[in-house]
Short mmCIF file of C-alpha atoms in Angstrom, two decimals:
data_model
loop_
_atom_site.label_atom_id
_atom_site.label_comp_id
_atom_site.label_asym_id
_atom_site.label_seq_id
_atom_site.Cartn_x
_atom_site.Cartn_y
_atom_site.Cartn_z
CA MET N 829 -0.28 44.13 -17.29
CA ASP N 830 -2.45 42.21 -19.71
CA ARG N 831 -1.10 40.25 -22.60
CA GLU N 832 -1.11 42.91 -25.32
CA ASN N 833 0.26 45.67 -23.12
CA LEU N 834 3.01 43.44 -21.83
CA GLU N 835 4.11 42.45 -25.32
CA LYS N 836 4.03 46.08 -26.47
CA SER N 837 6.09 47.34 -23.55
CA VAL N 838 8.66 44.61 -24.00
CA ILE N 839 9.03 45.55 -27.67
CA THR N 840 9.56 49.21 -26.78
CA LEU N 841 12.27 48.03 -24.39
CA GLU N 842 14.06 46.08 -27.11
CA PRO N 843 13.21 47.18 -30.67
CA LYS N 844 14.69 44.00 -32.20
CA ALA N 845 12.08 41.87 -30.40
CA HIS N 846 8.72 41.09 -31.95
CA SER N 847 5.55 39.31 -30.91
CA ARG N 848 5.83 35.54 -31.26
CA GLY N 849 2.16 34.55 -31.42
CA LYS N 850 0.85 30.96 -31.36
CA ALA N 851 1.17 30.84 -27.58
CA ASP N 852 -1.35 30.85 -24.76
CA ARG N 853 0.33 33.78 -23.04
CA ALA N 854 2.30 36.94 -23.79
CA ALA N 855 5.22 35.81 -25.92
CA VAL N 856 8.05 37.67 -27.66
CA GLU N 857 10.81 36.53 -29.94
CA VAL N 858 14.26 38.08 -29.77
CA PRO N 859 17.51 37.53 -31.73
CA ALA N 860 20.28 35.70 -29.82
CA GLU N 861 22.62 38.71 -29.72
CA ASN N 862 19.97 40.84 -27.95
CA LEU N 863 18.81 38.08 -25.59
CA GLN N 864 21.03 38.88 -22.60
CA ASN N 865 20.36 42.61 -22.80
CA LEU N 866 16.58 42.08 -22.92
CA MET N 867 16.62 39.56 -20.08
CA ARG N 868 18.68 41.84 -17.85
CA GLN N 869 16.23 44.68 -18.41
CA LEU N 870 13.23 42.43 -17.80
CA SER N 871 14.61 41.35 -14.46
CA GLN N 872 15.74 44.80 -13.31
CA ASN N 873 13.08 47.14 -14.70
CA ASP N 874 10.49 47.81 -11.99
CA ARG N 875 7.62 47.75 -14.48
CA PHE N 876 8.35 44.09 -15.23
CA SER N 877 10.53 42.77 -12.36
CA PHE N 878 10.61 39.22 -13.65
CA ASP N 879 12.43 37.73 -10.69
CA MET N 880 11.74 34.06 -11.37
CA LEU N 881 12.85 31.98 -14.32
CA LEU N 882 10.18 29.30 -14.06
CA ASP N 883 11.32 27.17 -16.90
CA HIS N 884 13.83 27.04 -19.70
CA THR N 885 13.75 24.50 -22.48
CA ALA N 886 14.26 24.10 -26.22
CA ILE N 887 12.27 22.92 -29.21
CA ASP N 888 13.96 21.22 -32.16
CA ARG N 889 12.51 22.89 -35.28
CA ILE N 890 14.27 20.49 -37.60
CA GLY N 891 12.18 21.48 -40.66
CA GLU N 892 13.46 25.05 -40.44
CA GLY N 893 16.97 24.03 -39.34
CA LYS N 894 16.58 25.92 -36.05
CA PHE N 895 16.44 25.40 -32.32
CA GLU N 896 13.89 27.48 -30.52
CA LEU N 897 14.92 28.32 -26.96
CA VAL N 898 12.02 29.05 -24.64
CA TYR N 899 12.22 30.99 -21.37
CA ASN N 900 9.13 31.16 -19.15
CA LEU N 901 9.36 34.10 -16.80
CA TYR N 902 7.23 35.02 -13.82
CA SER N 903 7.14 38.05 -11.57
CA THR N 904 6.24 37.44 -7.94
CA GLU N 905 5.65 41.18 -7.56
CA HIS N 906 3.24 41.80 -10.45
CA ALA N 907 2.08 38.17 -10.90
CA HIS N 908 2.46 38.23 -14.67
CA TYR N 909 3.98 35.71 -17.05
CA LEU N 910 6.04 36.17 -20.18
CA MET N 911 7.44 33.71 -22.65
CA VAL N 912 10.65 34.77 -24.38
CA SER N 913 11.77 32.71 -27.32
CA CYS N 914 14.97 32.84 -29.31
CA LEU N 915 15.65 31.07 -32.62
CA ILE N 916 19.19 29.89 -33.25
CA ASP N 917 20.86 28.06 -36.07
CA ARG N 918 20.82 24.27 -35.67
CA GLY N 919 24.31 23.93 -37.16
CA LYS N 920 25.86 26.42 -34.75
CA PRO N 921 23.81 26.23 -31.57
CA ILE N 922 25.29 28.80 -29.23
CA VAL N 923 23.61 31.52 -27.16
CA PRO N 924 24.69 33.79 -24.31
CA THR N 925 23.91 32.47 -20.84
CA VAL N 926 21.34 34.08 -18.54
CA SER N 927 22.69 32.35 -15.43
CA SER N 928 24.19 35.64 -14.24
CA ILE N 929 20.63 37.02 -14.01
CA TRP N 930 18.75 34.04 -12.53
CA PRO N 931 20.95 31.46 -10.73
CA ILE N 932 18.55 28.60 -11.57
CA ALA N 933 19.38 29.08 -15.26
CA HIS N 934 22.74 27.58 -14.42
CA TRP N 935 21.16 24.13 -14.11
CA GLN N 936 18.26 24.55 -16.52
CA GLU N 937 20.79 25.45 -19.22
CA ARG N 938 22.82 22.39 -18.33
CA GLU N 939 19.74 20.26 -18.94
CA VAL N 940 19.18 21.82 -22.37
CA PHE N 941 22.87 21.34 -23.19
CA ASP N 942 22.68 17.69 -22.13
CA LEU N 943 19.59 16.82 -24.14
CA PHE N 944 19.83 19.21 -27.12
CA GLY N 945 23.51 20.09 -27.37
CA VAL N 946 22.92 23.84 -27.15
CA LEU N 947 26.07 25.65 -25.98
CA TYR N 948 25.91 28.60 -23.59
CA ASP N 949 28.46 31.35 -23.92
CA GLY N 950 29.67 32.47 -20.48
CA HIS N 951 28.36 29.44 -18.59
CA THR N 952 30.89 28.56 -15.88
CA ASP N 953 30.14 24.86 -15.55
CA LEU N 954 28.77 23.46 -18.80
CA ARG N 955 28.55 19.74 -18.05
CA ARG N 956 26.07 17.01 -18.87
CA ILE N 957 23.51 16.74 -16.13
CA PHE N 958 21.58 13.47 -16.56
CA LEU N 959 23.67 11.45 -19.00
CA ASP N 960 27.25 10.29 -18.68
CA ASP N 961 30.02 12.66 -19.72
CA ASP N 962 31.06 10.31 -22.54
CA TRP N 963 27.56 9.93 -23.99
CA LYS N 964 27.40 10.35 -27.78
CA GLY N 965 24.72 12.56 -29.23
CA TYR N 966 21.85 14.59 -27.81
CA PRO N 967 18.69 12.50 -27.23
CA LEU N 968 15.96 15.11 -27.55
CA ARG N 969 17.06 16.16 -31.03
CA LYS N 970 14.61 14.89 -33.61
CA ASP N 971 17.34 13.16 -35.66
CA TYR N 972 18.85 11.31 -32.69
CA SER N 973 19.04 7.58 -33.07
CA ASP N 974 20.39 4.88 -30.84
CA PRO N 975 20.84 1.20 -31.70
CA ASP N 976 19.00 0.24 -28.52
CA MET N 977 16.13 2.62 -29.07
CA LEU N 978 12.70 1.10 -29.46
CA GLU N 979 10.97 2.33 -32.61
CA PHE N 980 7.29 3.11 -32.20
CA GLU N 981 4.90 1.92 -34.87
CA LYS N 982 2.90 4.75 -36.35
CA MET F 1064 30.83 33.25 -28.90
CA THR F 1065 32.60 30.29 -27.36
CA ALA F 1066 31.72 27.76 -24.70
CA ALA F 1067 33.92 25.21 -22.96
CA ILE F 1068 32.42 21.82 -22.14
CA LYS F 1069 33.52 20.30 -18.86
CA THR F 1070 33.29 16.87 -17.28
CA LEU F 1071 32.79 15.71 -13.71
CA ASP F 1072 36.26 14.11 -13.68
CA GLU F 1073 37.90 17.41 -14.52
CA LEU F 1074 35.97 19.10 -11.76
CA LEU F 1075 37.08 16.56 -9.16
CA THR F 1076 40.73 16.36 -10.20
CA SER F 1077 41.41 20.07 -10.66
CA PRO F 1078 43.37 21.49 -7.74
CA THR F 1079 41.32 23.48 -5.24
CA GLU F 1080 42.40 27.00 -4.44
CA THR F 1081 42.34 26.66 -0.65
CA ASN F 1082 45.60 26.79 1.28
CA ARG F 1083 44.64 27.54 4.83
CA SER F 1084 47.68 26.79 6.92
CA LEU F 1085 45.78 25.58 9.96
CA SER F 1086 43.01 23.69 8.19
CA THR F 1087 42.92 19.99 7.55
CA GLU F 1088 43.39 18.54 4.11
CA GLU F 1089 40.26 18.80 1.98
CA TYR F 1090 38.90 15.68 0.38
CA PHE F 1091 35.98 14.55 -1.76
CA LEU F 1092 33.29 12.32 -0.36
CA ASN F 1093 30.78 10.49 -2.51
CA MET F 1094 27.41 10.50 -0.82
CA GLY F 1095 25.24 8.14 -2.81
CA PRO F 1096 23.93 7.14 -5.34
CA GLN F 1097 22.68 4.70 -2.73
CA HIS F 1098 22.26 6.56 0.50
CA PRO F 1099 19.34 6.37 2.94
CA ILE F 1100 18.73 10.11 3.00
CA ALA F 1101 18.49 10.47 -0.76
CA HIS F 1102 15.31 8.31 -0.76
CA GLY F 1103 16.23 7.22 -4.26
CA SER F 1104 19.33 7.36 -6.39
CA LEU F 1105 20.98 10.73 -6.07
CA LYS F 1106 24.70 11.25 -5.79
CA LEU F 1107 26.10 14.22 -3.91
CA VAL F 1108 29.83 14.78 -4.24
CA LEU F 1109 30.94 16.70 -1.18
CA LEU F 1110 34.17 18.62 -0.76
CA MET F 1111 34.86 18.15 2.94
CA ASP F 1112 37.12 19.93 5.37
CA GLY F 1113 37.04 17.71 8.43
CA GLU F 1114 33.34 17.43 9.10
CA THR F 1115 32.44 20.72 7.47
CA VAL F 1116 31.01 20.71 3.96
CA ARG F 1117 32.80 23.20 1.70
CA LYS F 1118 31.09 22.47 -1.59
CA VAL F 1119 28.25 20.28 -2.86
CA ILE F 1120 28.12 18.90 -6.41
CA PRO F 1121 24.81 17.11 -7.02
CA VAL F 1122 25.00 14.42 -9.70
CA PRO F 1123 21.47 13.41 -10.72
CA GLY F 1124 20.50 11.21 -13.64
CA PHE F 1125 20.53 7.70 -12.20
CA VAL F 1126 16.80 7.31 -12.84
CA HIS F 1127 16.63 9.25 -16.10
CA ARG F 1128 14.11 7.43 -18.29
CA GLY F 1129 13.65 9.93 -21.09
CA ILE F 1130 9.99 10.59 -20.31
CA GLU F 1131 10.01 13.70 -22.49
CA LYS F 1132 11.24 11.72 -25.48
CA MET F 1133 8.66 9.00 -24.86
CA CYS F 1134 5.89 11.61 -24.75
CA GLU F 1135 6.69 12.58 -28.35
CA HIS F 1136 5.42 9.18 -29.43
CA LEU F 1137 2.30 8.97 -27.27
CA GLY F 1138 -1.15 10.51 -27.28
CA TYR F 1139 -2.20 12.83 -24.48
CA ARG F 1140 -4.28 10.19 -22.72
CA GLN F 1141 -1.36 7.79 -22.80
CA ILE F 1142 1.02 10.41 -21.41
CA ILE F 1143 -1.06 10.44 -18.20
CA HIS F 1144 0.32 6.98 -17.47
CA LEU F 1145 3.90 8.24 -17.49
CA THR F 1146 3.36 11.26 -15.27
CA ASP F 1147 2.71 9.27 -12.10
CA ARG F 1148 6.21 7.83 -12.41
CA MET F 1149 7.83 11.24 -12.05
CA ASP F 1150 6.78 12.42 -8.62
CA TYR F 1151 5.25 9.21 -7.34
CA LEU F 1152 4.08 10.89 -4.14
CA SER F 1153 2.04 13.42 -6.12
CA ALA F 1154 0.84 11.01 -8.82
CA LEU F 1155 -2.71 12.34 -9.01
CA MET F 1156 -1.57 15.95 -9.14
CA ASN F 1157 0.79 15.08 -11.98
CA ASN F 1158 -2.16 13.51 -13.83
CA TRP F 1159 -4.12 16.65 -13.19
CA ALA F 1160 -1.38 18.99 -14.44
CA VAL F 1161 -1.35 17.32 -17.87
CA SER F 1162 -5.15 17.07 -17.97
CA LYS F 1163 -5.56 20.70 -17.04
CA THR F 1164 -3.17 21.90 -19.74
CA VAL F 1165 -4.70 19.68 -22.42
CA GLU F 1166 -8.26 20.61 -21.44
CA LYS F 1167 -7.46 24.30 -21.59
CA ALA F 1168 -5.78 23.95 -24.98
CA ALA F 1169 -8.49 21.74 -26.48
CA GLY F 1170 -11.32 23.75 -24.94
CA ILE F 1171 -12.83 20.85 -22.99
CA GLU F 1172 -15.22 22.06 -20.27
CA THR F 1173 -15.56 19.86 -17.21
CA ASN F 1174 -18.34 19.91 -14.63
CA GLY F 1175 -18.49 20.61 -10.91
CA ARG F 1176 -18.44 16.96 -9.89
CA ILE F 1177 -15.22 16.26 -11.76
CA GLU F 1178 -13.45 19.31 -10.34
CA THR F 1179 -14.62 18.62 -6.78
CA ILE F 1180 -13.51 14.99 -6.82
CA ARG F 1181 -10.18 16.01 -8.38
CA THR F 1182 -9.63 18.54 -5.60
CA ILE F 1183 -10.48 16.06 -2.84
CA MET F 1184 -8.18 13.46 -4.37
CA ALA F 1185 -5.35 15.97 -4.78
CA GLU F 1186 -5.64 17.05 -1.16
CA LEU F 1187 -5.71 13.44 0.05
CA GLN F 1188 -2.57 12.91 -1.98
CA ARG F 1189 -0.94 16.00 -0.49
CA LEU F 1190 -1.80 14.68 2.97
CA GLN F 1191 -0.34 11.29 2.17
CA SER F 1192 2.81 12.87 0.79
CA HIS F 1193 3.29 15.16 3.79
CA VAL F 1194 2.59 12.34 6.26
CA LEU F 1195 5.27 10.24 4.60
CA TRP F 1196 7.67 13.18 4.52
CA TRP F 1197 7.13 13.78 8.25
CA GLY F 1198 7.95 10.17 9.07
CA VAL F 1199 10.99 10.12 6.83
CA LEU F 1200 12.29 13.38 8.28
CA GLY F 1201 11.99 11.84 11.72
CA MET F 1202 13.91 8.80 10.58
CA ASP F 1203 16.63 10.92 8.97
CA LEU F 1204 17.11 12.71 12.29
CA GLY F 1205 17.20 9.41 14.15
CA ALA F 1206 13.63 9.15 15.42
CA PHE F 1207 12.44 5.84 14.08
CA THR F 1208 9.08 6.04 15.89
CA ALA F 1209 7.95 8.82 13.57
CA PHE F 1210 8.59 6.59 10.57
CA MET F 1211 6.41 3.79 11.96
CA TYR F 1212 3.60 6.19 12.85
CA ALA F 1213 3.68 7.76 9.39
CA PHE F 1214 3.58 4.46 7.56
CA ARG F 1215 0.67 3.29 9.67
CA ASP F 1216 -1.40 6.37 8.75
CA ARG F 1217 -0.24 6.58 5.16
CA GLU F 1218 -1.62 3.09 4.67
CA ILE F 1219 -5.11 4.21 5.71
CA ILE F 1220 -5.15 6.95 3.05
CA GLY F 1221 -3.71 4.42 0.60
CA GLU F 1222 -6.65 2.11 1.19
CA ILE F 1223 -9.09 4.78 0.02
CA PHE F 1224 -7.01 5.26 -3.13
CA GLU F 1225 -6.82 1.54 -3.72
CA GLU F 1226 -10.57 1.13 -3.48
CA THR F 1227 -11.31 3.99 -5.86
CA ILE F 1228 -8.44 3.77 -8.29
CA GLY F 1229 -7.02 0.27 -8.01
CA ALA F 1230 -3.46 1.28 -7.23
CA ARG F 1231 -1.67 2.37 -4.11
CA LEU F 1232 1.31 4.32 -5.39
CA THR F 1233 1.46 4.93 -9.15
CA MET F 1234 -2.10 6.05 -9.58
CA ASN F 1235 -3.76 7.02 -12.84
CA TYR F 1236 -7.17 8.48 -12.26
CA ILE F 1237 -7.48 11.98 -13.67
CA GLN F 1238 -7.49 12.20 -17.45
CA PRO F 1239 -8.33 14.88 -20.01
CA GLY F 1240 -12.10 15.25 -19.97
CA GLY F 1241 -12.80 13.85 -16.52
CA LEU F 1242 -12.02 10.89 -14.32
CA MET F 1243 -11.40 7.31 -15.29
CA TYR F 1244 -14.02 5.91 -12.90
CA ASP F 1245 -16.66 7.36 -10.65
CA ILE F 1246 -16.24 7.24 -6.88
CA LEU F 1247 -17.83 4.35 -4.99
CA PRO F 1248 -21.02 4.91 -2.95
CA ASP F 1249 -19.21 4.60 0.37
CA PHE F 1250 -16.35 6.93 -0.61
CA VAL F 1251 -17.85 9.89 1.23
CA SER F 1252 -18.38 8.04 4.51
CA LYS F 1253 -14.88 6.54 4.37
CA VAL F 1254 -13.22 9.91 3.78
CA LYS F 1255 -15.22 11.38 6.67
CA LYS F 1256 -14.02 8.60 8.91
CA LEU F 1257 -10.47 9.27 7.75
CA ILE F 1258 -10.74 12.97 8.60
CA ALA F 1259 -12.07 12.15 12.06
CA TYR F 1260 -9.13 9.78 12.53
CA LEU F 1261 -6.42 12.06 11.14
CA LYS F 1262 -7.34 15.25 12.98
CA PRO F 1263 -6.06 14.16 16.40
CA ILE F 1264 -3.23 12.25 14.67
CA ILE F 1265 -1.79 15.44 13.16
CA GLU F 1266 -1.83 17.00 16.63
CA GLU F 1267 -0.09 13.90 17.93
CA TYR F 1268 2.59 14.29 15.26
CA ASP F 1269 3.06 17.84 16.38
CA THR F 1270 3.52 16.93 20.03
CA LEU F 1271 5.63 13.86 19.25
CA LEU F 1272 8.29 15.44 17.06
CA SER F 1273 7.91 19.23 16.89
CA GLY F 1274 8.34 19.82 20.60
CA ASN F 1275 11.26 17.41 20.88
CA VAL F 1276 14.43 19.16 21.91
CA ILE F 1277 16.61 17.17 19.49
CA THR F 1278 14.34 18.03 16.56
CA GLN F 1279 14.41 21.69 17.55
CA GLU F 1280 18.19 21.72 17.84
CA ARG F 1281 18.62 19.97 14.53
CA LEU F 1282 16.21 22.18 12.57
CA ARG F 1283 16.16 25.66 14.05
CA ASN F 1284 18.49 28.21 12.40
CA ILE F 1285 19.94 25.52 10.15
CA GLY F 1286 20.21 26.02 6.40
CA ILE F 1287 18.69 29.49 6.16
CA LEU F 1288 17.37 30.29 2.69
CA LYS F 1289 16.58 33.97 2.22
CA ALA F 1290 13.47 34.87 0.24
CA GLU F 1291 15.30 36.71 -2.54
CA LYS F 1292 17.71 33.85 -3.03
CA ALA F 1293 14.88 31.31 -3.06
CA ILE F 1294 13.11 33.15 -5.88
CA GLY F 1295 16.29 33.40 -7.93
CA LEU F 1296 16.88 29.69 -7.44
CA GLY F 1297 13.43 28.92 -8.80
CA CYS F 1298 12.20 27.31 -5.59
CA THR F 1299 8.49 26.72 -5.24
CA GLY F 1300 6.13 24.97 -2.87
CA PRO F 1301 6.81 24.63 0.86
CA VAL F 1302 10.48 25.53 0.30
CA LEU F 1303 9.59 28.98 -1.06
CA ARG F 1304 6.74 29.44 1.39
CA GLY F 1305 9.08 28.55 4.24
CA SER F 1306 11.19 31.52 3.16
CA GLY F 1307 8.18 33.79 3.55
CA ILE F 1308 6.83 34.17 0.01
CA PRO F 1309 3.07 33.40 -0.13
CA TYR F 1310 3.30 31.83 -3.58
CA ASP F 1311 0.64 29.16 -3.80
CA LEU F 1312 -1.11 28.52 -7.12
CA ARG F 1313 -4.17 27.21 -5.30
CA LYS F 1314 -4.72 30.75 -4.04
CA LEU F 1315 -3.13 32.88 -6.78
CA GLU F 1316 -4.66 31.15 -9.81
CA PRO F 1317 -7.38 28.92 -8.39
CA TYR F 1318 -8.14 25.79 -10.37
CA GLY F 1319 -10.41 22.86 -9.56
CA ALA F 1320 -12.64 23.72 -6.60
CA TYR F 1321 -10.06 25.75 -4.69
CA ASP F 1322 -11.96 29.00 -5.27
CA LYS F 1323 -14.95 27.54 -3.42
CA VAL F 1324 -13.12 26.65 -0.23
CA ASP F 1325 -11.62 28.63 2.59
CA PHE F 1326 -8.02 27.86 3.50
CA ASP F 1327 -4.85 29.70 4.43
CA VAL F 1328 -1.51 29.86 2.66
CA VAL F 1329 1.07 28.97 5.29
CA ILE F 1330 4.37 30.84 5.25
CA GLY F 1331 7.50 30.85 7.37
CA THR F 1332 9.43 33.88 8.55
CA LYS F 1333 13.06 32.94 8.50
CA GLY F 1334 13.60 30.28 5.86
CA ASP F 1335 15.43 27.78 8.05
CA CYS F 1336 14.75 24.04 8.16
CA TRP F 1337 12.27 24.55 10.98
CA ASP F 1338 10.12 26.90 8.86
CA ARG F 1339 10.04 24.43 6.01
CA TYR F 1340 9.14 21.73 8.53
CA TYR F 1341 6.34 23.64 10.16
CA VAL F 1342 4.87 24.91 6.88
CA ARG F 1343 4.24 21.28 5.91
CA ILE F 1344 2.76 20.37 9.32
CA GLU F 1345 0.35 23.28 9.01
CA GLU F 1346 -0.42 22.40 5.38
CA MET F 1347 -1.66 19.01 6.56
CA ARG F 1348 -4.22 20.79 8.74
CA GLN F 1349 -5.22 23.02 5.82
CA SER F 1350 -5.64 19.99 3.55
CA LEU F 1351 -7.98 18.41 6.09
CA LYS F 1352 -9.90 21.68 6.22
CA ILE F 1353 -10.28 21.74 2.41
CA ILE F 1354 -11.48 18.13 2.23
CA GLU F 1355 -13.91 18.74 5.08
CA GLN F 1356 -15.56 21.61 3.22
CA LEU F 1357 -15.90 19.69 -0.04
CA ILE F 1358 -16.78 16.17 1.00
CA ASP F 1359 -20.44 16.92 1.75
CA ASN F 1360 -20.89 19.04 -1.35
CA ILE F 1361 -19.94 16.80 -4.26
CA PRO F 1362 -22.32 17.87 -7.05
CA GLU F 1363 -24.22 15.30 -9.09
CA GLY F 1364 -23.27 14.69 -12.71
CA PRO F 1365 -21.28 12.40 -14.98
CA HIS F 1366 -17.69 11.58 -13.98
CA SER F 1367 -16.42 12.20 -17.50
CA VAL F 1368 -17.53 14.66 -20.15
CA ALA F 1369 -15.62 12.99 -22.98
CA LYS F 1370 -16.55 9.96 -25.07
CA ILE F 1371 -14.71 6.71 -24.43
CA ASN F 1372 -12.56 6.59 -27.56
CA TYR F 1373 -11.90 10.17 -28.35
CA LYS F 1374 -8.92 11.65 -30.14
CA ILE F 1375 -7.30 14.83 -28.93
CA VAL F 1376 -5.51 16.94 -31.53
CA LEU F 1377 -4.45 20.27 -30.08
CA PRO F 1378 -4.37 23.38 -32.32
CA GLU F 1379 -0.93 24.52 -33.40
CA GLY F 1380 0.90 26.47 -30.73
CA THR F 1381 2.58 26.26 -27.35
CA TYR F 1382 0.74 25.68 -24.09
CA TYR F 1383 1.98 26.01 -20.55
CA GLY F 1384 -0.11 24.89 -17.60
CA GLN F 1385 0.85 24.50 -13.99
CA ILE F 1386 -0.38 23.03 -10.77
CA GLU F 1387 0.67 23.15 -7.12
CA THR F 1388 1.83 19.65 -6.19
CA ALA F 1389 2.99 18.60 -2.73
CA ARG F 1390 6.51 19.73 -3.67
CA GLY F 1391 5.84 22.90 -5.61
CA VAL F 1392 4.91 24.05 -9.08
CA LEU F 1393 4.72 21.37 -11.74
CA GLY F 1394 4.65 23.03 -15.13
CA VAL F 1395 3.64 21.22 -18.30
CA PHE F 1396 4.88 22.69 -21.56
CA ILE F 1397 3.27 21.32 -24.71
CA VAL F 1398 4.17 22.18 -28.30
CA SER F 1399 1.65 20.95 -30.83
CA ASP F 1400 2.01 21.03 -34.60
CA GLY F 1401 -1.77 20.94 -35.07
CA LYS F 1402 -1.70 17.75 -37.17
CA ASN F 1403 -0.83 14.85 -34.90
CA GLU F 1404 -2.36 13.31 -31.82
CA THR F 1405 1.08 13.28 -30.25
CA PRO F 1406 2.79 16.43 -28.99
CA TYR F 1407 5.68 17.77 -31.07
CA ARG F 1408 7.53 18.46 -27.85
CA MET F 1409 6.59 17.98 -24.24
CA HIS F 1410 8.50 19.34 -21.28
CA PHE F 1411 7.90 19.06 -17.56
CA ARG F 1412 9.07 21.77 -15.22
CA SER F 1413 9.38 19.59 -12.18
CA PRO F 1414 9.46 21.10 -8.68
CA SER F 1415 12.16 18.77 -7.33
CA PHE F 1416 14.58 19.57 -10.17
CA ASN F 1417 14.40 23.26 -9.36
CA ASN F 1418 14.42 22.79 -5.58
CA LEU F 1419 17.43 20.46 -5.60
CA TRP F 1420 20.02 23.13 -6.44
CA THR F 1421 19.41 25.05 -3.22
CA VAL F 1422 21.70 22.49 -1.53
CA THR F 1423 24.66 23.92 -3.47
CA GLN F 1424 23.91 27.36 -2.03
CA ILE F 1425 22.83 26.80 1.57
CA VAL F 1426 24.81 23.72 2.63
CA PRO F 1427 28.45 24.98 2.35
CA GLY F 1428 29.71 25.90 5.80
CA TRP F 1429 27.44 23.49 7.67
CA ARG F 1430 28.40 20.11 9.11
CA ILE F 1431 27.56 16.89 7.30
CA ALA F 1432 24.82 16.11 9.85
CA ASP F 1433 23.15 19.41 8.97
CA LEU F 1434 23.20 18.44 5.31
CA ILE F 1435 20.96 15.51 6.28
CA ALA F 1436 18.47 17.84 7.96
CA ILE F 1437 18.57 20.34 5.10
CA GLN F 1438 18.02 17.74 2.41
CA SER F 1439 15.22 16.18 4.40
CA SER F 1440 13.52 19.56 4.80
CA LEU F 1441 13.63 20.09 1.01
CA ASP F 1442 11.57 16.90 0.51
CA LEU F 1443 13.03 15.81 -2.83
CA VAL F 1444 11.67 12.98 -4.94
CA ILE F 1445 14.48 11.70 -7.14
CA PRO F 1446 12.52 10.37 -10.16
CA ASP F 1447 10.95 13.82 -10.35
CA ILE F 1448 14.40 15.37 -10.76
CA ASP F 1449 15.59 12.91 -13.40
CA ARG F 1450 12.34 12.32 -15.32
#
């Protein structure tokens, strides 16, 4: 499916989703409460069969007080890509996990938790992945500061 | 919605559920962070029952340098110089992944010469990486000869890199808008000599290790990774192809000069260590084939289409580009705010990070010696996991 068709069919699948725009591929935005339902359908529906979660990461939209969670999906059957994004409140960063759909999400979500402090509801092993368990703060947040951090001159 | 945060200590001190009356007492074994088979600093916490592995808990992060955070303060041409420190055995392909994404986003058109040289360099790098992997796999299984052979031949490829680029390991050569320097006049003849030398060498590798009965016993039917599971675990590269999925970006979404050359995507049938081993052996032959077709046909033209001191400001939006490195798909995710020369957010989807977690799924039930073979067949580069 080409970009427009793919976006349209995803939106018919989940009416709460809408086109994200400002991306170089088909991209939809979905509210956090509908995320798991949409993802399950995307992986199981034969028209999409997104069987691979290529990448999951987050963007700190500090100006808007939001975290944007980004999921890059790929289908080995149809060879198409889709970006699913989900905006959540920066003060209460919690979303449902998708690790029950794609096992690799288990560890990709742990990375996002480690570096952004996003919590995943239903994750069975939410631990820091790179940093020590007693590390304070989440380094990839835009307001993170560390006494040992080198400040770049602008 | 609620979520409980755990720690490694809790995981290791919580009582395990097993109570098999005839089994031995289970215990935890720390393998690493300094262990010869990790080829870097990776800790694996193993729950052992005698010599059988029951559970694997990988603990990465010993070489975490915060490359993604650093990228937020650097321009795109500076970022190139961090990428070769991730997967140091695919340094040039890492350069290329960032360049390709930035070029596509900024609308920079390169010429045939640039793309051909990039492809030749990437394939030389893939060869070098696979040659090293072959030697190291031999060493992990106890065949030290393989290691010496591999280092001898890796050096010869390294000399070509050194002459052209000036570095042997952490190479920076491909940048947005072209190459940093042009190739030297005798580059073509040297690469041709290298191909003539390596062709019988690859066959020698095959006869030296592949036919060996110990290698066969250690690799065949060990650590079987089914295709469906491999996809769900986000595996790419030779690991996924070993499981029988012909997923190779060079063929599916050709970039560089890959659409001009004839080569095969090598796949396995079973997904055991042997398939992953032989996919890489065969890929070495395919790499030689690709270089052979391109080396006589390097088009004329400038080696860079960009001015020396140019600024790159990408339009607002998100960009995702990917490339097939020696280990799998390296994805580069860039978020630009449209105002600054630096990315607002940069993320690398590294192949080793996604391939690593297969050990938690395929190792349990095998002996500790099989874990060595399985990890060796996954060909992990630790700085690529930690970034």
